[in-house]
mmCIF file of C-alpha atoms in Angstrom:
data_model
loop_
_atom_site.group_PDB
_atom_site.id
_atom_site.type_symbol
_atom_site.label_atom_id
_atom_site.label_comp_id
_atom_site.label_asym_id
_atom_site.label_seq_id
_atom_site.Cartn_x
_atom_site.Cartn_y
_atom_site.Cartn_z
ATOM 1 C CA MET X 97 38.100 53.936 155.026
ATOM 2 C CA ASN X 98 39.754 50.647 155.991
ATOM 3 C CA ARG X 99 37.917 47.328 156.160
ATOM 4 C CA ARG X 100 37.428 47.394 159.932
ATOM 5 C CA HIS X 101 35.887 50.889 159.886
ATOM 6 C CA TRP X 102 33.759 49.932 156.913
ATOM 7 C CA LEU X 103 32.411 46.858 158.696
ATOM 8 C CA ASP X 104 31.596 48.837 161.849
ATOM 9 C CA ALA X 105 29.787 51.427 159.763
ATOM 10 C CA ALA X 106 27.904 48.734 157.895
ATOM 11 C CA LEU X 107 26.721 47.125 161.116
ATOM 12 C CA CYS X 108 25.222 50.456 162.154
ATOM 13 C CA ALA X 109 23.906 51.529 158.749
ATOM 14 C CA VAL X 110 22.135 48.263 158.054
ATOM 15 C CA GLY X 111 19.659 49.176 160.787
ATOM 16 C CA THR X 112 17.513 51.146 158.283
ATOM 17 C CA ALA X 113 16.537 49.769 154.891
ATOM 18 C CA GLY X 114 18.780 46.708 155.204
ATOM 19 C CA LEU X 115 16.894 45.514 158.263
ATOM 20 C CA ALA X 116 13.437 45.896 156.753
ATOM 21 C CA PRO X 117 12.958 42.300 155.547
ATOM 22 C CA PHE X 118 14.305 40.951 158.833
ATOM 23 C CA ALA X 119 12.314 43.317 161.044
ATOM 24 C CA ALA X 120 9.074 42.027 159.577
ATOM 25 C CA ARG X 121 9.897 38.599 161.005
ATOM 26 C CA ALA X 122 11.501 39.714 164.264
ATOM 27 C CA GLY X 123 8.224 40.260 166.119
ATOM 28 C CA SER X 124 8.306 41.819 169.559
ATOM 29 C CA SER X 125 11.399 40.039 170.846
ATOM 30 C CA ALA X 126 13.913 42.457 172.398
ATOM 31 C CA TRP X 127 16.812 40.432 170.995
ATOM 32 C CA PRO X 128 18.022 40.663 168.356
ATOM 33 C CA SER X 129 17.178 44.239 167.493
ATOM 34 C CA ARG X 130 20.298 44.881 165.380
ATOM 35 C CA PRO X 131 22.827 42.887 163.317
ATOM 36 C CA ILE X 132 24.833 40.108 164.952
ATOM 37 C CA ARG X 133 28.553 39.862 164.249
ATOM 38 C CA LEU X 134 29.873 36.330 163.643
ATOM 39 C CA ILE X 135 33.647 36.406 163.993
ATOM 40 C CA VAL X 136 35.586 33.749 162.095
ATOM 41 C CA PRO X 137 39.282 33.545 163.078
ATOM 42 C CA PHE X 138 40.307 32.179 159.679
ATOM 43 C CA PRO X 139 40.572 33.578 156.120
ATOM 44 C CA ALA X 140 37.675 34.166 153.753
ATOM 45 C CA GLY X 141 37.168 31.317 151.320
ATOM 46 C CA GLY X 142 38.502 28.614 153.667
ATOM 47 C CA GLY X 143 36.531 25.738 155.131
ATOM 48 C CA ALA X 144 35.592 27.517 158.368
ATOM 49 C CA ASP X 145 34.524 30.603 156.429
ATOM 50 C CA LEU X 146 32.246 28.595 154.119
ATOM 51 C CA VAL X 147 30.563 26.967 157.105
ATOM 52 C CA ALA X 148 30.217 30.374 158.787
ATOM 53 C CA ARG X 149 28.503 31.941 155.771
ATOM 54 C CA HIS X 150 26.002 29.121 155.571
ATOM 55 C CA LEU X 151 25.399 29.451 159.315
ATOM 56 C CA ALA X 152 25.052 33.239 159.075
ATOM 57 C CA GLN X 153 22.438 33.046 156.359
ATOM 58 C CA GLY X 154 20.362 30.432 158.116
ATOM 59 C CA LEU X 155 20.536 32.062 161.547
ATOM 60 C CA GLY X 156 19.736 35.462 160.078
ATOM 61 C CA GLU X 157 16.562 34.128 158.523
ATOM 62 C CA GLN X 158 15.520 32.294 161.685
ATOM 63 C CA LEU X 159 16.309 35.117 164.129
ATOM 64 C CA GLY X 160 14.974 37.928 161.985
ATOM 65 C CA ALA X 161 18.202 39.965 162.011
ATOM 66 C CA PRO X 162 21.272 39.965 159.753
ATOM 67 C CA VAL X 163 24.264 37.907 160.862
ATOM 68 C CA ILE X 164 27.433 39.400 159.373
ATOM 69 C CA VAL X 165 30.591 37.316 158.993
ATOM 70 C CA ASP X 166 33.738 39.093 160.198
ATOM 71 C CA ASN X 167 37.029 37.354 159.309
ATOM 72 C CA ARG X 168 39.793 38.156 161.799
ATOM 73 C CA THR X 169 42.780 35.992 161.028
ATOM 74 C CA GLY X 170 46.161 35.314 162.568
ATOM 75 C CA ALA X 171 48.039 33.313 165.208
ATOM 76 C CA ALA X 172 46.321 30.017 164.343
ATOM 77 C CA GLY X 173 42.908 31.436 165.230
ATOM 78 C CA ASN X 174 43.936 33.194 168.440
ATOM 79 C CA ILE X 175 43.386 36.755 167.178
ATOM 80 C CA GLY X 176 39.778 36.279 166.113
ATOM 81 C CA THR X 177 38.891 34.141 169.105
ATOM 82 C CA ASP X 178 40.377 36.770 171.413
ATOM 83 C CA ALA X 179 38.103 39.356 169.782
ATOM 84 C CA VAL X 180 35.113 37.218 170.739
ATOM 85 C CA ALA X 181 36.396 36.781 174.293
ATOM 86 C CA LYS X 182 36.791 40.546 174.748
ATOM 87 C CA ALA X 183 33.429 41.529 173.218
ATOM 88 C CA ALA X 184 30.428 42.632 175.243
ATOM 89 C CA PRO X 185 28.401 39.570 176.364
ATOM 90 C CA ASP X 186 25.177 40.933 174.895
ATOM 91 C CA GLY X 187 24.585 38.358 172.142
ATOM 92 C CA TYR X 188 25.621 40.672 169.326
ATOM 93 C CA THR X 189 29.126 39.229 168.940
ATOM 94 C CA ILE X 190 29.648 35.491 168.660
ATOM 95 C CA GLY X 191 32.300 33.396 167.003
ATOM 96 C CA LEU X 192 32.600 30.273 164.889
ATOM 97 C CA VAL X 193 35.799 28.751 166.224
ATOM 98 C CA THR X 194 37.642 25.465 165.862
ATOM 99 C CA SER X 195 39.272 23.062 168.254
ATOM 100 C CA GLY X 196 42.581 24.821 167.559
ATOM 101 C CA PRO X 197 42.080 28.015 169.570
ATOM 102 C CA MET X 198 39.626 26.336 171.946
ATOM 103 C CA VAL X 199 41.768 23.302 172.817
ATOM 104 C CA ASN X 200 45.192 22.888 171.255
ATOM 105 C CA ASN X 201 46.705 26.360 171.139
ATOM 106 C CA LYS X 202 46.954 26.782 174.904
ATOM 107 C CA PHE X 203 49.435 23.889 174.903
ATOM 108 C CA LEU X 204 51.311 25.048 171.795
ATOM 109 C CA TYR X 205 51.874 28.743 172.607
ATOM 110 C CA LYS X 206 53.852 30.070 175.540
ATOM 111 C CA ALA X 207 51.343 32.882 176.035
ATOM 112 C CA MET X 208 47.675 33.143 175.120
ATOM 113 C CA PRO X 209 45.705 36.425 174.960
ATOM 114 C CA PHE X 210 42.639 34.702 176.410
ATOM 115 C CA ASP X 211 41.707 31.682 178.501
ATOM 116 C CA PRO X 212 39.321 29.521 176.445
ATOM 117 C CA ASP X 213 37.965 27.873 179.589
ATOM 118 C CA LYS X 214 37.199 31.105 181.454
ATOM 119 C CA ASP X 215 36.734 33.821 178.817
ATOM 120 C CA LEU X 216 34.356 32.097 176.401
ATOM 121 C CA ALA X 217 30.862 30.648 176.708
ATOM 122 C CA PRO X 218 30.150 27.434 174.749
ATOM 123 C CA ILE X 219 26.942 27.742 172.720
ATOM 124 C CA ALA X 220 26.700 24.868 170.246
ATOM 125 C CA SER X 221 28.763 22.382 168.279
ATOM 126 C CA VAL X 222 28.235 22.773 164.538
ATOM 127 C CA CYS X 223 30.202 20.071 162.745
ATOM 128 C CA GLU X 224 33.427 18.117 162.685
ATOM 129 C CA ILE X 225 35.819 16.933 159.998
ATOM 130 C CA PRO X 226 37.984 13.837 160.489
ATOM 131 C CA MET X 227 41.526 13.469 159.234
ATOM 132 C CA VAL X 228 42.455 11.036 156.505
ATOM 133 C CA LEU X 229 45.795 9.337 156.055
ATOM 134 C CA ALA X 230 46.245 9.153 152.299
ATOM 135 C CA SER X 231 49.073 7.921 150.105
ATOM 136 C CA ASN X 232 50.177 8.367 146.523
ATOM 137 C CA PRO X 233 49.761 4.820 145.163
ATOM 138 C CA GLN X 234 52.436 5.441 142.518
ATOM 139 C CA GLN X 235 54.966 6.343 145.184
ATOM 140 C CA LEU X 236 53.748 4.210 148.083
ATOM 141 C CA PRO X 237 51.687 1.201 146.947
ATOM 142 C CA LEU X 238 50.091 0.354 150.292
ATOM 143 C CA ARG X 239 46.604 -1.014 150.856
ATOM 144 C CA ASP X 240 45.791 0.062 154.401
ATOM 145 C CA LEU X 241 46.984 1.537 157.685
ATOM 146 C CA ARG X 242 48.532 -1.713 158.907
ATOM 147 C CA GLU X 243 50.809 -1.876 155.857
ATOM 148 C CA PHE X 244 51.677 1.794 156.396
ATOM 149 C CA ILE X 245 52.720 1.096 160.000
ATOM 150 C CA ASP X 246 54.659 -2.040 159.046
ATOM 151 C CA THR X 247 56.555 -0.142 156.351
ATOM 152 C CA ALA X 248 57.318 2.710 158.752
ATOM 153 C CA ARG X 249 58.622 0.210 161.281
ATOM 154 C CA THR X 250 60.876 -1.713 158.880
ATOM 155 C CA ARG X 251 61.871 1.146 156.569
ATOM 156 C CA PRO X 252 61.505 4.411 158.526
ATOM 157 C CA SER X 253 63.151 6.484 155.780
ATOM 158 C CA ALA X 254 60.933 5.084 153.014
ATOM 159 C CA PHE X 255 58.514 7.991 152.935
ATOM 160 C CA VAL X 256 57.691 11.499 154.146
ATOM 161 C CA VAL X 257 54.224 12.427 155.415
ATOM 162 C CA ALA X 258 52.841 15.910 154.757
ATOM 163 C CA THR X 259 50.629 17.749 157.255
ATOM 164 C CA PRO X 260 48.780 21.077 156.887
ATOM 165 C CA GLY X 261 51.122 22.824 159.334
ATOM 166 C CA ASN X 262 52.865 22.691 162.676
ATOM 167 C CA GLY X 263 50.342 22.286 165.486
ATOM 168 C CA THR X 264 47.371 21.601 163.185
ATOM 169 C CA ILE X 265 45.111 18.674 163.975
ATOM 170 C CA GLY X 266 46.633 16.820 161.014
ATOM 171 C CA HIS X 267 50.053 17.226 162.608
ATOM 172 C CA LEU X 268 48.760 16.176 166.033
ATOM 173 C CA ALA X 269 46.951 13.163 164.573
ATOM 174 C CA LEU X 270 50.156 12.004 162.902
ATOM 175 C CA ALA X 271 52.052 12.482 166.174
ATOM 176 C CA ALA X 272 49.379 10.475 167.996
ATOM 177 C CA LEU X 273 49.691 7.706 165.402
ATOM 178 C CA SER X 274 53.456 7.653 165.846
ATOM 179 C CA LEU X 275 53.098 7.369 169.624
ATOM 180 C CA THR X 276 50.291 4.799 169.510
ATOM 181 C CA ALA X 277 51.916 2.541 166.923
ATOM 182 C CA GLY X 278 55.431 2.977 168.256
ATOM 183 C CA VAL X 279 56.894 4.061 164.929
ATOM 184 C CA ARG X 280 58.951 7.053 163.895
ATOM 185 C CA LEU X 281 57.358 9.038 161.086
ATOM 186 C CA GLN X 282 59.015 11.736 159.019
ATOM 187 C CA ASP X 283 56.528 14.609 158.827
ATOM 188 C CA LEU X 284 56.752 17.721 156.707
ATOM 189 C CA PRO X 285 54.494 20.626 157.796
ATOM 190 C CA TYR X 286 53.038 22.751 154.976
ATOM 191 C CA ARG X 287 51.126 26.018 155.057
ATOM 192 C CA GLY X 288 47.680 24.541 154.598
ATOM 193 C CA ASP X 289 45.948 21.625 152.902
ATOM 194 C CA ALA X 290 46.320 22.809 149.297
ATOM 195 C CA PRO X 291 50.134 22.839 149.013
ATOM 196 C CA ALA X 292 50.336 19.521 150.870
ATOM 197 C CA LEU X 293 47.876 18.005 148.398
ATOM 198 C CA THR X 294 49.794 19.408 145.433
ATOM 199 C CA ASP X 295 53.076 17.887 146.557
ATOM 200 C CA LEU X 296 51.422 14.571 147.413
ATOM 201 C CA LEU X 297 49.993 14.321 143.906
ATOM 202 C CA GLY X 298 53.344 15.380 142.469
ATOM 203 C CA GLY X 299 55.288 12.759 144.391
ATOM 204 C CA VAL X 300 57.309 15.211 146.467
ATOM 205 C CA VAL X 301 55.894 13.486 149.550
ATOM 206 C CA GLN X 302 54.471 9.996 149.632
ATOM 207 C CA ALA X 303 51.631 10.377 152.137
ATOM 208 C CA ALA X 304 49.662 13.048 153.979
ATOM 209 C CA CYS X 305 47.514 13.392 157.081
ATOM 210 C CA ALA X 306 44.996 16.206 156.673
ATOM 211 C CA PRO X 307 41.270 17.017 156.870
ATOM 212 C CA VAL X 308 39.343 14.563 154.732
ATOM 213 C CA SER X 309 37.422 17.357 152.976
ATOM 214 C CA ALA X 310 40.543 18.427 151.062
ATOM 215 C CA PHE X 311 41.205 14.926 149.679
ATOM 216 C CA ILE X 312 37.773 13.520 148.801
ATOM 217 C CA PRO X 313 37.839 14.140 145.013
ATOM 218 C CA GLN X 314 41.361 12.759 144.595
ATOM 219 C CA ILE X 315 40.606 9.609 146.602
ATOM 220 C CA GLN X 316 37.326 9.043 144.787
ATOM 221 C CA ALA X 317 39.139 9.387 141.443
ATOM 222 C CA GLY X 318 41.835 6.889 142.480
ATOM 223 C CA ARG X 319 44.700 9.357 142.264
ATOM 224 C CA LEU X 320 45.214 8.960 146.007
ATOM 225 C CA ARG X 321 44.508 6.017 148.288
ATOM 226 C CA GLY X 322 42.756 6.517 151.588
ATOM 227 C CA LEU X 323 44.465 4.308 154.155
ATOM 228 C CA ALA X 324 42.341 5.315 157.149
ATOM 229 C CA VAL X 325 40.017 7.982 158.465
ATOM 230 C CA THR X 326 40.341 9.106 162.067
ATOM 231 C CA SER X 327 36.650 9.316 162.969
ATOM 232 C CA GLN X 328 34.818 6.794 165.138
ATOM 233 C CA ALA X 329 32.653 5.737 162.195
ATOM 234 C CA ARG X 330 33.422 5.627 158.498
ATOM 235 C CA PHE X 331 33.161 8.956 156.716
ATOM 236 C CA PRO X 332 30.004 9.055 154.546
ATOM 237 C CA GLY X 333 31.821 10.592 151.590
ATOM 238 C CA LEU X 334 34.421 7.787 151.549
ATOM 239 C CA PRO X 335 32.541 4.678 152.654
ATOM 240 C CA ASP X 336 35.265 2.311 151.398
ATOM 241 C CA VAL X 337 37.986 3.841 153.578
ATOM 242 C CA PRO X 338 38.067 2.090 156.979
ATOM 243 C CA THR X 339 38.629 3.887 160.256
ATOM 244 C CA ALA X 340 41.893 3.528 162.146
ATOM 245 C CA GLN X 341 40.012 1.764 164.925
ATOM 246 C CA GLU X 342 38.668 -0.825 162.505
ATOM 247 C CA GLN X 343 42.286 -1.630 161.691
ATOM 248 C CA GLY X 344 43.283 -2.106 165.302
ATOM 249 C CA VAL X 345 44.787 1.336 165.887
ATOM 250 C CA ASP X 346 43.346 3.432 168.724
ATOM 251 C CA LEU X 347 43.295 6.779 166.946
ATOM 252 C CA THR X 348 40.500 9.335 166.654
ATOM 253 C CA ALA X 349 41.147 12.917 165.593
ATOM 254 C CA THR X 350 38.755 15.480 164.176
ATOM 255 C CA VAL X 351 38.797 19.217 163.778
ATOM 256 C CA TRP X 352 35.499 20.542 165.055
ATOM 257 C CA LEU X 353 33.715 23.841 164.588
ATOM 258 C CA ALA X 354 31.514 25.378 167.249
ATOM 259 C CA VAL X 355 29.785 28.633 168.108
ATOM 260 C CA VAL X 356 30.931 30.406 171.258
ATOM 261 C CA GLY X 357 30.321 33.790 172.834
ATOM 262 C CA PRO X 358 31.997 35.967 175.446
ATOM 263 C CA ALA X 359 31.856 34.676 179.003
ATOM 264 C CA GLY X 360 28.987 36.207 180.921
ATOM 265 C CA MET X 361 26.369 35.911 178.178
ATOM 266 C CA PRO X 362 22.916 35.639 179.768
ATOM 267 C CA ALA X 363 21.719 32.042 179.856
ATOM 268 C CA PRO X 364 18.496 32.818 177.918
ATOM 269 C CA LEU X 365 20.557 34.179 175.007
ATOM 270 C CA VAL X 366 22.845 31.151 175.039
ATOM 271 C CA GLN X 367 19.858 28.802 175.057
ATOM 272 C CA ARG X 368 18.062 30.666 172.279
ATOM 273 C CA LEU X 369 21.133 30.664 170.053
ATOM 274 C CA ASN X 370 21.705 27.002 170.809
ATOM 275 C CA ALA X 371 18.124 26.142 169.880
ATOM 276 C CA GLN X 372 18.309 28.083 166.608
ATOM 277 C CA ILE X 373 21.651 26.523 165.635
ATOM 278 C CA ASN X 374 20.326 23.028 166.315
ATOM 279 C CA ARG X 375 17.193 23.827 164.346
ATOM 280 C CA LEU X 376 19.335 24.842 161.379
ATOM 281 C CA LEU X 377 21.527 21.753 161.678
ATOM 282 C CA ASP X 378 18.444 19.523 161.795
ATOM 283 C CA SER X 379 17.068 20.992 158.565
ATOM 284 C CA VAL X 380 17.595 19.284 155.217
ATOM 285 C CA SER X 381 19.320 22.344 153.769
ATOM 286 C CA GLY X 382 21.528 22.722 156.824
ATOM 287 C CA ARG X 383 22.753 19.152 156.742
ATOM 288 C CA SER X 384 23.255 18.973 152.977
ATOM 289 C CA SER X 385 25.252 22.203 152.881
ATOM 290 C CA LEU X 386 27.657 21.051 155.583
ATOM 291 C CA GLN X 387 28.007 17.610 154.032
ATOM 292 C CA GLN X 388 28.967 19.234 150.738
ATOM 293 C CA HIS X 389 31.943 20.766 152.574
ATOM 294 C CA GLY X 390 33.031 17.356 153.860
ATOM 295 C CA ALA X 391 31.703 17.952 157.366
ATOM 296 C CA VAL X 392 29.763 15.688 159.712
ATOM 297 C CA VAL X 393 26.895 17.541 161.394
ATOM 298 C CA ALA X 394 27.175 17.762 165.184
ATOM 299 C CA GLY X 395 24.747 19.840 167.267
ATOM 300 C CA GLY X 396 23.967 19.359 170.947
ATOM 301 C CA SER X 397 23.780 21.392 174.135
ATOM 302 C CA PRO X 398 26.188 24.023 175.498
ATOM 303 C CA GLU X 399 27.121 21.567 178.241
ATOM 304 C CA SER X 400 27.996 18.800 175.765
ATOM 305 C CA LEU X 401 30.303 21.248 173.973
ATOM 306 C CA ARG X 402 31.902 22.206 177.276
ATOM 307 C CA GLN X 403 32.528 18.526 178.024
ATOM 308 C CA ARG X 404 34.032 18.007 174.566
ATOM 309 C CA ILE X 405 36.430 20.909 175.117
ATOM 310 C CA HIS X 406 37.505 19.441 178.463
ATOM 311 C CA ALA X 407 37.979 15.892 177.129
ATOM 312 C CA ASP X 408 39.912 17.019 174.039
ATOM 313 C CA SER X 409 42.102 19.286 176.155
ATOM 314 C CA GLN X 410 43.201 16.341 178.266
ATOM 315 C CA LYS X 411 43.769 14.155 175.206
ATOM 316 C CA TRP X 412 45.798 16.569 173.082
ATOM 317 C CA GLN X 413 47.808 17.964 175.979
ATOM 318 C CA GLN X 414 49.279 14.492 176.452
ATOM 319 C CA VAL X 415 50.113 14.123 172.748
ATOM 320 C CA ILE X 416 51.635 17.599 172.454
ATOM 321 C CA LYS X 417 53.780 17.062 175.550
ATOM 322 C CA ALA X 418 54.926 13.568 174.538
ATOM 323 C CA ALA X 419 55.757 14.657 170.981
ATOM 324 C CA HIS X 420 57.471 17.889 172.129
ATOM 325 C CA ILE X 421 55.409 20.065 169.759
ATOM 326 C CA ARG X 422 55.682 23.855 170.125
ATOM 327 C CA ILE X 423 54.803 26.822 167.915
ATOM 328 C CA ASP X 424 56.617 29.530 169.898
#
């Protein structure tokens, strides 16, 4: 039996003994009466997966029904997100997605299997993670973002900047910096944060632009220097690293995670899920768990998430077009 068949069987089988502790708390509510599938379009063990498993546990306890994480990877998140879009809008299949498949991918791919604006229902923002521009102080002894820009302007071949991959938010943030500051930056896309970090520490590249969560321990230990974070406010885990805006550079870039469902979900289900997600995010355990993963807790209404998707779509479409970035 392959993994997909096993998971489908598990979702059905758990309705007996496995549901007993949840059923006692479910009361008379018609929904949920069976397990909820939470699709994550990224690999197990990654940042999105860790957030999803925390979310699944908390929501399961609050709703009185198991929430089972289902990792469906591929095509920069498009495969798993498409599975959410094509699911029945009954509240039993939802997804924890990122700004990649919800915003950026439609401008990076020639063809998309779904329309994120029409085929998915925003439910709630969960958290966001800013990028950090970090340097190896042994290779590139710079103090801040302004020195980085000045060096790039006067000596454009002095360093190479790693990103987590073509079309990732780290790559787009670096492209936005290049356009905003009017400098040409040599970027080297990697396959994820880990190999980029390894080569930055090893001196293969001299700087990197990637999610801050991957770099916190190395910056705190002094092995890397944080030149700027791309959030609107300083990142709590690195309070000594100033934002780009503080340094006179108009640059904000975060990868955000949000819960969505198939278009056509009944409004009462959307509102109930939204309320339960916000309740979890407002709890001490909910906030501390996300902060441990380097995330800034978000929350909010379905409409605020819809507005965020629209605003980010306009922003990153301009950057992607101006920088001539394509994946296929």
